[in-house]
Coordinates of C-alpha atoms in Angstrom, one line a residue:
X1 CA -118.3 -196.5 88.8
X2 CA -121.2 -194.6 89.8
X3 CA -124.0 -193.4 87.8
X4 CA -123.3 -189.7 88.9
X5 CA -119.5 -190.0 88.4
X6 CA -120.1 -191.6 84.7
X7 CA -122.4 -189.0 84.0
X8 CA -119.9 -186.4 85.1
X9 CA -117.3 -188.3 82.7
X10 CA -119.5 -188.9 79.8
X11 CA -120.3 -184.6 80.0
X12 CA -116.3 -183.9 79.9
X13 CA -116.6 -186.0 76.9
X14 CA -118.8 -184.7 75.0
X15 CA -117.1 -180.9 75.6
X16 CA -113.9 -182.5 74.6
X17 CA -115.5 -183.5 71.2
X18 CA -117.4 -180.7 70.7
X19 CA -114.4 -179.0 68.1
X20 CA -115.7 -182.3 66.1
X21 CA -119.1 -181.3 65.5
X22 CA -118.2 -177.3 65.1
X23 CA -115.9 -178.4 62.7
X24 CA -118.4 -181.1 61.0
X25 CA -121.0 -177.6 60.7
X26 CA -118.3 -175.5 59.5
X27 CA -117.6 -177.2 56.7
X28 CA -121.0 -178.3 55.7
X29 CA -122.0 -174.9 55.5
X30 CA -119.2 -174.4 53.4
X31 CA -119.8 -176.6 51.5
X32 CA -122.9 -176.0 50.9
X33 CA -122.5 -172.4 50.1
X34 CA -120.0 -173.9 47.5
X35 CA -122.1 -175.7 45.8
X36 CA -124.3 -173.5 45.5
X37 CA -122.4 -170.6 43.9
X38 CA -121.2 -173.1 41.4
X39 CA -124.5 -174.2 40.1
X40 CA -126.2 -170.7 40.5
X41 CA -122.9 -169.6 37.7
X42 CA -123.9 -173.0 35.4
X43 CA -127.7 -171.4 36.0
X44 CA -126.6 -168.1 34.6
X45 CA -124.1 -169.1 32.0
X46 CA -126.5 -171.2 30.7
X47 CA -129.5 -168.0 30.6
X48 CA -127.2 -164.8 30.9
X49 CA -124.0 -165.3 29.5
X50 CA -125.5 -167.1 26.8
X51 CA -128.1 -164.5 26.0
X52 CA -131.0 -166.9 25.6
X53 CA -134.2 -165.4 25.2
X54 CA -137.0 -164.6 27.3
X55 CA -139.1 -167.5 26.0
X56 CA -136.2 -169.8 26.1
X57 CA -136.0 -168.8 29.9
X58 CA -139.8 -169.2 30.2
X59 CA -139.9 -172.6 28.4
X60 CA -136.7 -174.2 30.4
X61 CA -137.4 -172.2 34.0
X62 CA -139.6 -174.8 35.2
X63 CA -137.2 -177.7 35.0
X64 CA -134.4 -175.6 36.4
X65 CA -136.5 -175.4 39.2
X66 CA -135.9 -179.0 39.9
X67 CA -132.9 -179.5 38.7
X68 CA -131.0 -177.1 40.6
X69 CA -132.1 -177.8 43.8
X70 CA -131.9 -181.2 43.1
X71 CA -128.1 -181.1 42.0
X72 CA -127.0 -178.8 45.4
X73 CA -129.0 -181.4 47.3
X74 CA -127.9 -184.2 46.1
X75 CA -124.3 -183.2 45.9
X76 CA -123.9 -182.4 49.3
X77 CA -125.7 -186.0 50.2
X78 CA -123.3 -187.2 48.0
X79 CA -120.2 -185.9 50.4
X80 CA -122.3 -187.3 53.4
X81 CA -122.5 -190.8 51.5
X82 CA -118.8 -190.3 51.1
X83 CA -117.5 -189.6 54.7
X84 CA -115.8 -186.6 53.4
X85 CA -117.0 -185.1 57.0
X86 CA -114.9 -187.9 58.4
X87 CA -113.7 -186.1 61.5
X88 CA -110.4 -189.2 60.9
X89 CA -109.3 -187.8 57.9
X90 CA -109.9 -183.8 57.4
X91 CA -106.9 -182.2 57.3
X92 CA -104.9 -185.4 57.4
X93 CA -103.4 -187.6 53.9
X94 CA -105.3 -187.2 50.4
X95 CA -108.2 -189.4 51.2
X96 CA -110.2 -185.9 52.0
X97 CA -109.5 -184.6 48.5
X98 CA -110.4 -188.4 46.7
X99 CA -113.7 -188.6 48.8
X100 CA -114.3 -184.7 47.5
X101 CA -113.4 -186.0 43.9
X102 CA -115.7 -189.3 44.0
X103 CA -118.4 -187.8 45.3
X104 CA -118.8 -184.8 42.9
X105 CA -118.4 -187.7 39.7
X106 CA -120.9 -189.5 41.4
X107 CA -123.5 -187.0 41.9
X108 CA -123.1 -185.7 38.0
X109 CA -123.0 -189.6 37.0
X110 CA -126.2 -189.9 39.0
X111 CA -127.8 -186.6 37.3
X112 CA -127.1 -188.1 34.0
X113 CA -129.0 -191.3 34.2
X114 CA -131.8 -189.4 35.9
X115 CA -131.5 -187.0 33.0
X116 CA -131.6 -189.7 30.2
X117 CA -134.5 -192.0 32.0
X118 CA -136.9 -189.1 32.6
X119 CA -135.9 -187.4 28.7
X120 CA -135.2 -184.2 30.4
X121 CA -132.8 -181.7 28.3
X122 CA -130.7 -179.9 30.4
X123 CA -128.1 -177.6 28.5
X124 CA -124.9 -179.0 28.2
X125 CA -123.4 -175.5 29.0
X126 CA -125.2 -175.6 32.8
X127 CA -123.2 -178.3 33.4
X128 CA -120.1 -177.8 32.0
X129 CA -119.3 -174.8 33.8
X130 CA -120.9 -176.5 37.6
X131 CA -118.8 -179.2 37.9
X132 CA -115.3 -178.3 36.9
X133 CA -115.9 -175.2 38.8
X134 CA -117.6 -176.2 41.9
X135 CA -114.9 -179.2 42.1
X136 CA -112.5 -176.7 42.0
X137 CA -113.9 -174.5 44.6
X138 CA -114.6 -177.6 46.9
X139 CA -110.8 -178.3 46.5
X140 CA -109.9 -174.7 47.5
X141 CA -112.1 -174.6 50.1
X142 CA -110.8 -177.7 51.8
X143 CA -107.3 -176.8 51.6
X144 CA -107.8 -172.9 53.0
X145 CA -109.8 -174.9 55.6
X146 CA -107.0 -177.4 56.6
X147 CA -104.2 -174.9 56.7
X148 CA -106.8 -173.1 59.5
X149 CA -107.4 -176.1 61.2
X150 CA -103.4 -177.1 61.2
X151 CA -102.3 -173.5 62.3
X152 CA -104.8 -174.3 65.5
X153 CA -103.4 -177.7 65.7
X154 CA -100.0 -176.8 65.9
X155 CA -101.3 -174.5 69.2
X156 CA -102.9 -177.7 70.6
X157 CA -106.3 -176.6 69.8
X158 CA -108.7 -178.5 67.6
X159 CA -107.2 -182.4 68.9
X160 CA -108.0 -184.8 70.8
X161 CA -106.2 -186.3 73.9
X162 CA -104.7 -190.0 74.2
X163 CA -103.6 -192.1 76.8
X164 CA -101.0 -194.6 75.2
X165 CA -101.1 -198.4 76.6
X166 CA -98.4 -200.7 76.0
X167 CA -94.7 -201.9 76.8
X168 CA -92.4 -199.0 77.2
X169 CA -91.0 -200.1 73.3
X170 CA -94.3 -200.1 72.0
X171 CA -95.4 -196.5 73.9
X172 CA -92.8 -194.6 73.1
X173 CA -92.5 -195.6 69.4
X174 CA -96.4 -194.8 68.9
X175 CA -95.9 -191.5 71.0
X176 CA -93.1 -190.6 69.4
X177 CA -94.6 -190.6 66.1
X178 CA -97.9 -188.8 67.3
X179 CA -95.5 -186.0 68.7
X180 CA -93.6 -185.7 65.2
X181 CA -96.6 -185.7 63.3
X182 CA -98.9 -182.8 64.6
X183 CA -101.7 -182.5 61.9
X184 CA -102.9 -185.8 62.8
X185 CA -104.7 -183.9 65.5
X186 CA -103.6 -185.8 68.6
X187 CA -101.7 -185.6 71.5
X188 CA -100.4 -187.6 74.5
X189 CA -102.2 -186.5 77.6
X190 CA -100.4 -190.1 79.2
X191 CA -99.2 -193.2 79.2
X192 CA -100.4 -196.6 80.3
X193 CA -97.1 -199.1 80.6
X194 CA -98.1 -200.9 84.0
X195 CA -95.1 -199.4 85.6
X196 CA -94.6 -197.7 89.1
X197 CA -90.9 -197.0 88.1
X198 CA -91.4 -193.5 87.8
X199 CA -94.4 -191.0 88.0
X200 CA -93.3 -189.6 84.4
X201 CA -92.8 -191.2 80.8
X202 CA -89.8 -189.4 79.0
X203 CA -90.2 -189.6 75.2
X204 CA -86.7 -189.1 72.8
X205 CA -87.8 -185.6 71.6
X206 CA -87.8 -184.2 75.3
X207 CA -91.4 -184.1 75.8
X208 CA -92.3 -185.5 78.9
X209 CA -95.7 -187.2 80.2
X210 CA -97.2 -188.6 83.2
X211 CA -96.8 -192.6 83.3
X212 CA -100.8 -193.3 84.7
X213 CA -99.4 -196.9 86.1
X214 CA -102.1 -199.9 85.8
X215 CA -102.9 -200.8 82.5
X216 CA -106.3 -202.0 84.4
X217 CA -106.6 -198.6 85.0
X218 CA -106.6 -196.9 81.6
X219 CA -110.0 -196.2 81.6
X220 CA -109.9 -194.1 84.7
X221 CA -106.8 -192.2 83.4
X222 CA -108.4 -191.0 80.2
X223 CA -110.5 -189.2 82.5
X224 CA -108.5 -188.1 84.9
X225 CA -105.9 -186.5 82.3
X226 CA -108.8 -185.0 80.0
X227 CA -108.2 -187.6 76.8
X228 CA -110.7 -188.4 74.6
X229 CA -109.0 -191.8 73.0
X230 CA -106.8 -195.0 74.2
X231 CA -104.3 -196.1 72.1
X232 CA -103.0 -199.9 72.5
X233 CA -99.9 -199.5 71.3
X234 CA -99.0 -203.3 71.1
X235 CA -99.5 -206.7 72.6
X236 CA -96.7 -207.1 74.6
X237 CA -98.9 -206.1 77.7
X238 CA -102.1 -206.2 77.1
X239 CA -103.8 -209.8 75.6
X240 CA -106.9 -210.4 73.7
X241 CA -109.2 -210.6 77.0
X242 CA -107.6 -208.0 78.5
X243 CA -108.4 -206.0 75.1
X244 CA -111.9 -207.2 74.6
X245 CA -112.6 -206.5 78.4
X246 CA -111.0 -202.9 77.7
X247 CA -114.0 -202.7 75.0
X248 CA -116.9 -203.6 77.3
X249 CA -115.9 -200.7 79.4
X250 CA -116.0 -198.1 77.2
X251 CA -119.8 -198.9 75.7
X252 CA -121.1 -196.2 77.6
X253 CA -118.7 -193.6 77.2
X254 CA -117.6 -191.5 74.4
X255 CA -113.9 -192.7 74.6
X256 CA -112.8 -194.1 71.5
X257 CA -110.4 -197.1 71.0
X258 CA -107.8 -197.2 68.9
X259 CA -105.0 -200.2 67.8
X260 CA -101.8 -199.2 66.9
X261 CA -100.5 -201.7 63.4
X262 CA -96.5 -202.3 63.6
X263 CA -96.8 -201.9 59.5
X264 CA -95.7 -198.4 58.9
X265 CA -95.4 -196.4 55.8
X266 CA -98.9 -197.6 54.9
X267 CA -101.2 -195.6 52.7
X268 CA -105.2 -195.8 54.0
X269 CA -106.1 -197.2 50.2
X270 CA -103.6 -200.0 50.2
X271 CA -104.9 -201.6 53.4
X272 CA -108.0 -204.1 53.0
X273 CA -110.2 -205.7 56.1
X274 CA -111.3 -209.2 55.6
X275 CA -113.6 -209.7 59.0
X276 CA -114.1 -213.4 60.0
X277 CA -115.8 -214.2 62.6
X278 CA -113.9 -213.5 66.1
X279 CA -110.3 -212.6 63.6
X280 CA -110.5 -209.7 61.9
X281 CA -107.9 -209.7 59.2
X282 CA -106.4 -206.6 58.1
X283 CA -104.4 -207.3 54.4
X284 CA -102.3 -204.7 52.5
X285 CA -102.0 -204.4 49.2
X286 CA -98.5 -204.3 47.5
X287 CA -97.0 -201.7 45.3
X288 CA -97.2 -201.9 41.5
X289 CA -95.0 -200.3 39.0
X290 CA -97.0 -200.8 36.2
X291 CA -100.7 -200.7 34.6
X292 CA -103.5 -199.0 34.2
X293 CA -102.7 -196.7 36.6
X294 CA -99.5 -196.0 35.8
X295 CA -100.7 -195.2 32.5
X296 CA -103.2 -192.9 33.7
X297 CA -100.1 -190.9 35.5
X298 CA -98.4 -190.9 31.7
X299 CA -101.3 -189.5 30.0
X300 CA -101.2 -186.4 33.1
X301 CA -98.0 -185.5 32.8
X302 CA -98.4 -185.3 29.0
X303 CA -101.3 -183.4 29.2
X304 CA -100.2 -181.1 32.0
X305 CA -96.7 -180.7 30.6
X306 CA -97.5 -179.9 27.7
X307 CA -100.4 -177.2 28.4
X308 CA -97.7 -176.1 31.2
X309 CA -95.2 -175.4 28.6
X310 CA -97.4 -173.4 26.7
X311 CA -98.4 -171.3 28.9
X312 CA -95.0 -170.4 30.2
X313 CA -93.6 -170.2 26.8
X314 CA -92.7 -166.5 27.6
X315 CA -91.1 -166.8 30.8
X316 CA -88.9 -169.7 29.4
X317 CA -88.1 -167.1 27.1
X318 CA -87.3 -164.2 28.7
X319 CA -84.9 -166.5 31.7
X320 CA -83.2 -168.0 28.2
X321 CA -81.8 -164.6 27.2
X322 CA -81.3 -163.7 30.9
X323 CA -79.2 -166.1 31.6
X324 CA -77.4 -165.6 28.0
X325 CA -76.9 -162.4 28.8
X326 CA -75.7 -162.5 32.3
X327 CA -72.7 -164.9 32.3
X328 CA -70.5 -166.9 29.5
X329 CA -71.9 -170.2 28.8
X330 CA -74.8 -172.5 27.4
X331 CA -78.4 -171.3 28.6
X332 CA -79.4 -174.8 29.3
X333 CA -77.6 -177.4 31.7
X334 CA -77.6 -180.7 31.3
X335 CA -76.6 -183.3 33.6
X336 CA -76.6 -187.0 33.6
X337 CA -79.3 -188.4 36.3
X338 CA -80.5 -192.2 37.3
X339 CA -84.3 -192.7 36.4
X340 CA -86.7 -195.4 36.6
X341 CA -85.2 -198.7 36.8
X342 CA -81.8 -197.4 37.1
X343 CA -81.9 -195.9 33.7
X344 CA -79.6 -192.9 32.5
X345 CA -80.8 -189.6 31.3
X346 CA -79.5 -185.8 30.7
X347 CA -82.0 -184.0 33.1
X348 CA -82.2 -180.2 31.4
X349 CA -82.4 -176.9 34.0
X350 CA -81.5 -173.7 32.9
X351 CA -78.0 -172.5 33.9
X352 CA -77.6 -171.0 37.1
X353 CA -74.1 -171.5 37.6
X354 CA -70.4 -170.5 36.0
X355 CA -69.5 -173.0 33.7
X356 CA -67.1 -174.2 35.4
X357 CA -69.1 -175.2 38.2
X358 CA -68.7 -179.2 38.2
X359 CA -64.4 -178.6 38.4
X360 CA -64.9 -176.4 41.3
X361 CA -67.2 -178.9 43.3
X362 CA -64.4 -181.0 45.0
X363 CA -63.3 -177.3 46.6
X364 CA -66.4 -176.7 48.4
X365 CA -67.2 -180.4 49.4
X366 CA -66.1 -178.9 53.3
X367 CA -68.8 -176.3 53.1
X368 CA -71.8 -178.7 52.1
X369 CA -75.0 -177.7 53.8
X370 CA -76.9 -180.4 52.6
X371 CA -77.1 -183.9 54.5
X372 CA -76.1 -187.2 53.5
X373 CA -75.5 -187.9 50.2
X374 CA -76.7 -184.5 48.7
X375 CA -74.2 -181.5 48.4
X376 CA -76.2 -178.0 49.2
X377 CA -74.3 -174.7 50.0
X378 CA -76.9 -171.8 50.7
X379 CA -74.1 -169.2 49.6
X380 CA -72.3 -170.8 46.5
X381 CA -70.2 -169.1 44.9
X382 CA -70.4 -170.5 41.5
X383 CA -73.7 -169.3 41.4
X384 CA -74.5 -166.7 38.9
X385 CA -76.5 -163.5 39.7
X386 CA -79.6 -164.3 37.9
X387 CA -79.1 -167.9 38.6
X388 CA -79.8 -167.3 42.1
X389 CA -83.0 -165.4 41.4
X390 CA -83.6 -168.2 39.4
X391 CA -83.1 -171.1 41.8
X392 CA -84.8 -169.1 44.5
X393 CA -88.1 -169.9 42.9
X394 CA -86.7 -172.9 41.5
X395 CA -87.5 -171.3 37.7
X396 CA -84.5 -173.2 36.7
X397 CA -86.5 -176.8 36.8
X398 CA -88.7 -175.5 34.1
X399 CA -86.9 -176.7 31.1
X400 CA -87.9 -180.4 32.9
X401 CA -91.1 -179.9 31.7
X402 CA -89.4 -181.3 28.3
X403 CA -87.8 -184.2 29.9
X404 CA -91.2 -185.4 31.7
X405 CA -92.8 -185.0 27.3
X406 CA -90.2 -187.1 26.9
X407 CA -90.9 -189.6 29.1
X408 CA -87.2 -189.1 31.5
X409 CA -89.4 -187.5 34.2
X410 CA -93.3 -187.2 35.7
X411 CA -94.2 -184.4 37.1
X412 CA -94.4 -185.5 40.5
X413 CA -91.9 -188.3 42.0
X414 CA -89.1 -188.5 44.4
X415 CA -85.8 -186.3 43.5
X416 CA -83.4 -187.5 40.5
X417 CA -80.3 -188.9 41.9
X418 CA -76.8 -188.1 40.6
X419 CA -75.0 -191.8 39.7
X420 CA -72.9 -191.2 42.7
X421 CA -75.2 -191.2 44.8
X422 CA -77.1 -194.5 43.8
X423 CA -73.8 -196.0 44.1
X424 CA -73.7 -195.1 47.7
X425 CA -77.5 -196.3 48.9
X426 CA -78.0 -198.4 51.2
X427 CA -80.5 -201.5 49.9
X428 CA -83.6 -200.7 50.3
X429 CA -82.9 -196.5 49.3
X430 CA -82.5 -198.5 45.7
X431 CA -86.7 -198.2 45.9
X432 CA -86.5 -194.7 45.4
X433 CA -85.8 -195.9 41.4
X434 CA -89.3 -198.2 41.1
X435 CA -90.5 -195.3 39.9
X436 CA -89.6 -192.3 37.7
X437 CA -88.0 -189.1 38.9
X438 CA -90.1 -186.1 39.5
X439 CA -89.8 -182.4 39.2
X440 CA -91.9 -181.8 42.3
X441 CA -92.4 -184.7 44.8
X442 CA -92.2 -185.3 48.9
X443 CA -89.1 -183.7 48.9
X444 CA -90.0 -180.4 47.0
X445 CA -92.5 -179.6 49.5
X446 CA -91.4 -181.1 52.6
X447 CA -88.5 -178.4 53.3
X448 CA -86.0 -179.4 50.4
X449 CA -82.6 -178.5 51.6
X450 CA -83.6 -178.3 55.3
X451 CA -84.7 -181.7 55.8
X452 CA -82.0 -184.6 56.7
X453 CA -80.7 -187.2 54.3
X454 CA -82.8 -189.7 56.1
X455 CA -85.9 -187.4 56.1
X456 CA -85.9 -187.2 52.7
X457 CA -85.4 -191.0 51.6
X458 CA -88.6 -192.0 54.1
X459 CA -90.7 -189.1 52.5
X460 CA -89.4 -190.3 49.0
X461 CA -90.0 -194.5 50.0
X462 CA -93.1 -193.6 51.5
X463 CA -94.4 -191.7 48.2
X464 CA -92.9 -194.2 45.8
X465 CA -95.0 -197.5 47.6
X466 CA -98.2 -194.9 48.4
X467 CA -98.7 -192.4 45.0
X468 CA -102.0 -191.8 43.9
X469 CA -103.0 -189.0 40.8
X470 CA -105.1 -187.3 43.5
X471 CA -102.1 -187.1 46.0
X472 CA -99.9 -185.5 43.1
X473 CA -102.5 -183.1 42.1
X474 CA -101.9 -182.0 46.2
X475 CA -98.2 -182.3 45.8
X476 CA -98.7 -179.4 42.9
X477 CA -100.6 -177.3 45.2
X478 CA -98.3 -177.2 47.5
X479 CA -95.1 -177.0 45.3
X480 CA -96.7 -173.5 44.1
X481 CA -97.0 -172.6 48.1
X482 CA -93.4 -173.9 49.0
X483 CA -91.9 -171.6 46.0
X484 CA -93.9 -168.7 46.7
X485 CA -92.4 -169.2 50.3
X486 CA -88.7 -170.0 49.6
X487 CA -88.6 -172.6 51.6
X488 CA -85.4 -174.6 52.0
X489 CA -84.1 -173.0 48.2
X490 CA -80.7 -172.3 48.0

């Protein structure tokens, strides 16, 4: 290659990758301006809201004026020493939000020991009202900016380009699940399967590529079809010299290399590198049912439950004489379900249907819109007229704010079966029990009723082996969009 033609090549690169660092500036300065309002309102809560006087202000101003351009400093160094500009992870997974979360409990934990070695009094009240609210505002931010960079993503803006090398198996099963999966912010310019059988790769969802031939030649096809990254899909084709050959060509470019794992359903914090020298290791970390952490989940739900049922009190009130008033019957519903471990319980929803809705079931089995194991009819007629306003923004799972008190239910966790249906899993669905049921969860925001039977179990499995409280506190978020928007309730 000559030096004109790579410096052509390493130009198209660096335009490719310039929605990278627009992106990186966009959100520092959002950031920043973030952080900022939420320690100028600690600042003022602290001197205004508070009334102190104009001496107190006089006395104190001159350490605020360290302290508060030190704090908006330091936290945004603190998101830098983070990675929560990680161009990998923005608007992909949790581990944006954690890295949001760690870094703003670092940077207050870091003020405090500054604070207490130098004997400087800062008011409590400053820094009560910065970090919960500038946390907050963080979190907003970053979600209002990943539903922008997903709506470009879904018009193929904002992504980067890969050719995919491999065996035809191991292509189409990595391209595959690139095309399904459009927020991961990629897609498949070509494929590298060192095949002349045919000048294009068809992939099982229709989408068709062009097949760039030589694997030899992968480096030359990132160019040629405008990609930015090689994935090796496997090892079927391509060996470790052929690998660590493909490595020494790309030192002076600005491709990046990636290795597809065959372990799937893997969350990034359960996987663990052990380098050794010439073998790196990668390790992942199995799923636990129990501890410390699973305590910390018990003490959220309580707390969040319990302040949840407080401030709905009203509403709970006002849908219990609804529905007493709209239709013969109990106001509450109570139904066996399966729980953790297999365990029985009467899950409690508010009525939305004639009481004689379980006799009529076996009449309607014909008409089931649901998939699989799980009996949905979008127009069923056993439904009561407030019952469907009800179910429409699923108000009727409200009273399950007892059962999680009670320790039945979390707050967020895969759907709770019906007993016929566990007795009709398959083995390994049976994982859907390691942990308890949820009122929210994968399927609650994923499209409910739309999605298929087996949709729903792998969003379920791949929650039950991967939860984290930061990834629930995300699920919640996005339970409150999917009801606002209807989605998939009937």
């Amino acid at each position: 290659m000559t030096d004109g033609a790579r410096g052509r090549r390493d130009l198209l690169g660096r335009m490719r990758g310039n929605w990278r660092r627009n992106l990186f500036l966009l959100l520092f300065v959002l950031d920043l301006g973030v952080i900022t309002l939420a320690v100028a309102a600690g600042f003022f809560a602290r001197f205004a809201m508070a009334e102190a006087s104009l001496d107190t202000v006089r006395s104190q101003g001159n350490l605020y004026l360290v302290v508060v351009p030190a704090l908006i400093l330091g936290w945004q160094a603190s998101l830098l020493l983070n990675q929560a500009y990680n161009m990998e992870i923005i608007a992909i997974g949790t581990d944006e939000y954690r890295r949001v979360v760690r870094a703003t409990f670092f940077t207050f934990g870091a003020l405090a020991i500054v604070l207490v070695l130098l004997r400087w009094q800062v008011a409590r009240g400053f820094l009560a009202v910065a970090l919960p609210l500038g946390l907050v505002l963080l979190l907003i931010e970053r979600l209002l900016v990943r539903r922008w960079v997903l709506a470009r993503r879904r018009r193929a803006m904002l992504v980067d380009g890969v050719v995919v090398v491999g065996s035809p198996h191991e292509v189409r099963y990595v391209a595959e699940g690139i095309a399904r999966n459009p927020a991961a912010g990629l897609v498949v310019r070509a494929v590298a399967t060192d095949t002349t059988d045919a000048p294009t790769f068809e992939l099982a969802n229709g989408v068709v590529v062009p097949q760039a031939g030589a694997i030899a030649d992968v480096v030359d096809a990132v160019h040629r079809y405008e990609a930015s990254t090689i994935i090796v899909a496997g090892h079927n084709r391509i060996n470790r010299k052929q690998l660590r050959e493909l490595g020494w060509q790309l030192e002076d470019t600005t491709i990046r290399l990636a290795l597809a794992s065959r372990m799937t359903d893997v969350a990034g914090p359960r996987i663990h590198w052990h380098p050794i020298e010439g073998l790196p290791l990668m390790s992942v970390e199995m799923p636990r049912y129990s501890g410390v952490k699973y305590s910390l989940k018990r003490a959220f739900d309580l707390v969040i439950a319990t302040g949840m049922v407080v401030l709905v009190a009203p509403i709970l009130f006002a849908i219990a004489i609804a529905v007493r008033l709209d239709s013969p019957g109990p106001i509450f519903f109570r139904q066996t379900r399966v729980g953790v471990n297999g365990t029985l319980f009467k899950m409690t929803k508010f009525r939305s249907m004639a009481v004689d809705a379980e006799a009529r079931l076996a009449g309607l089995e014909r008409q089931n819109d649901g998939s699989g194991l799980l009996f949905k009819m979008k127009d069923d007629p056993r439904t009561t007229r407030v019952g469907a306003f009800i179910r429409r923004y699923s108000l009727d799972e409200l009273p399950q704010l007892f059962d999680v008190i009670a320790g039945s239910m979390s707050l967020v966790g895969p759907r709770p079966p019906l007993p016929r249906e566990v007795e009709a899993y398959d083995h390994h669905v049976h994982r859907r029990l390691n942990v308890k049921p949820g009122i929210t969860g994968p399927w609650q925001v994923g499209g409910r009723s739309n999605l298929s039977w087996q949709e729903s179990v792998r969003k379920d499995l791949y929650y039950v082996e991967n939860w984290s409280l930061s990834g629930d506190l995300v699920i919640m978020f996005k339970t409150l969009r999917a009801v606002l928007a209807r989605d998939g309730a009937y």
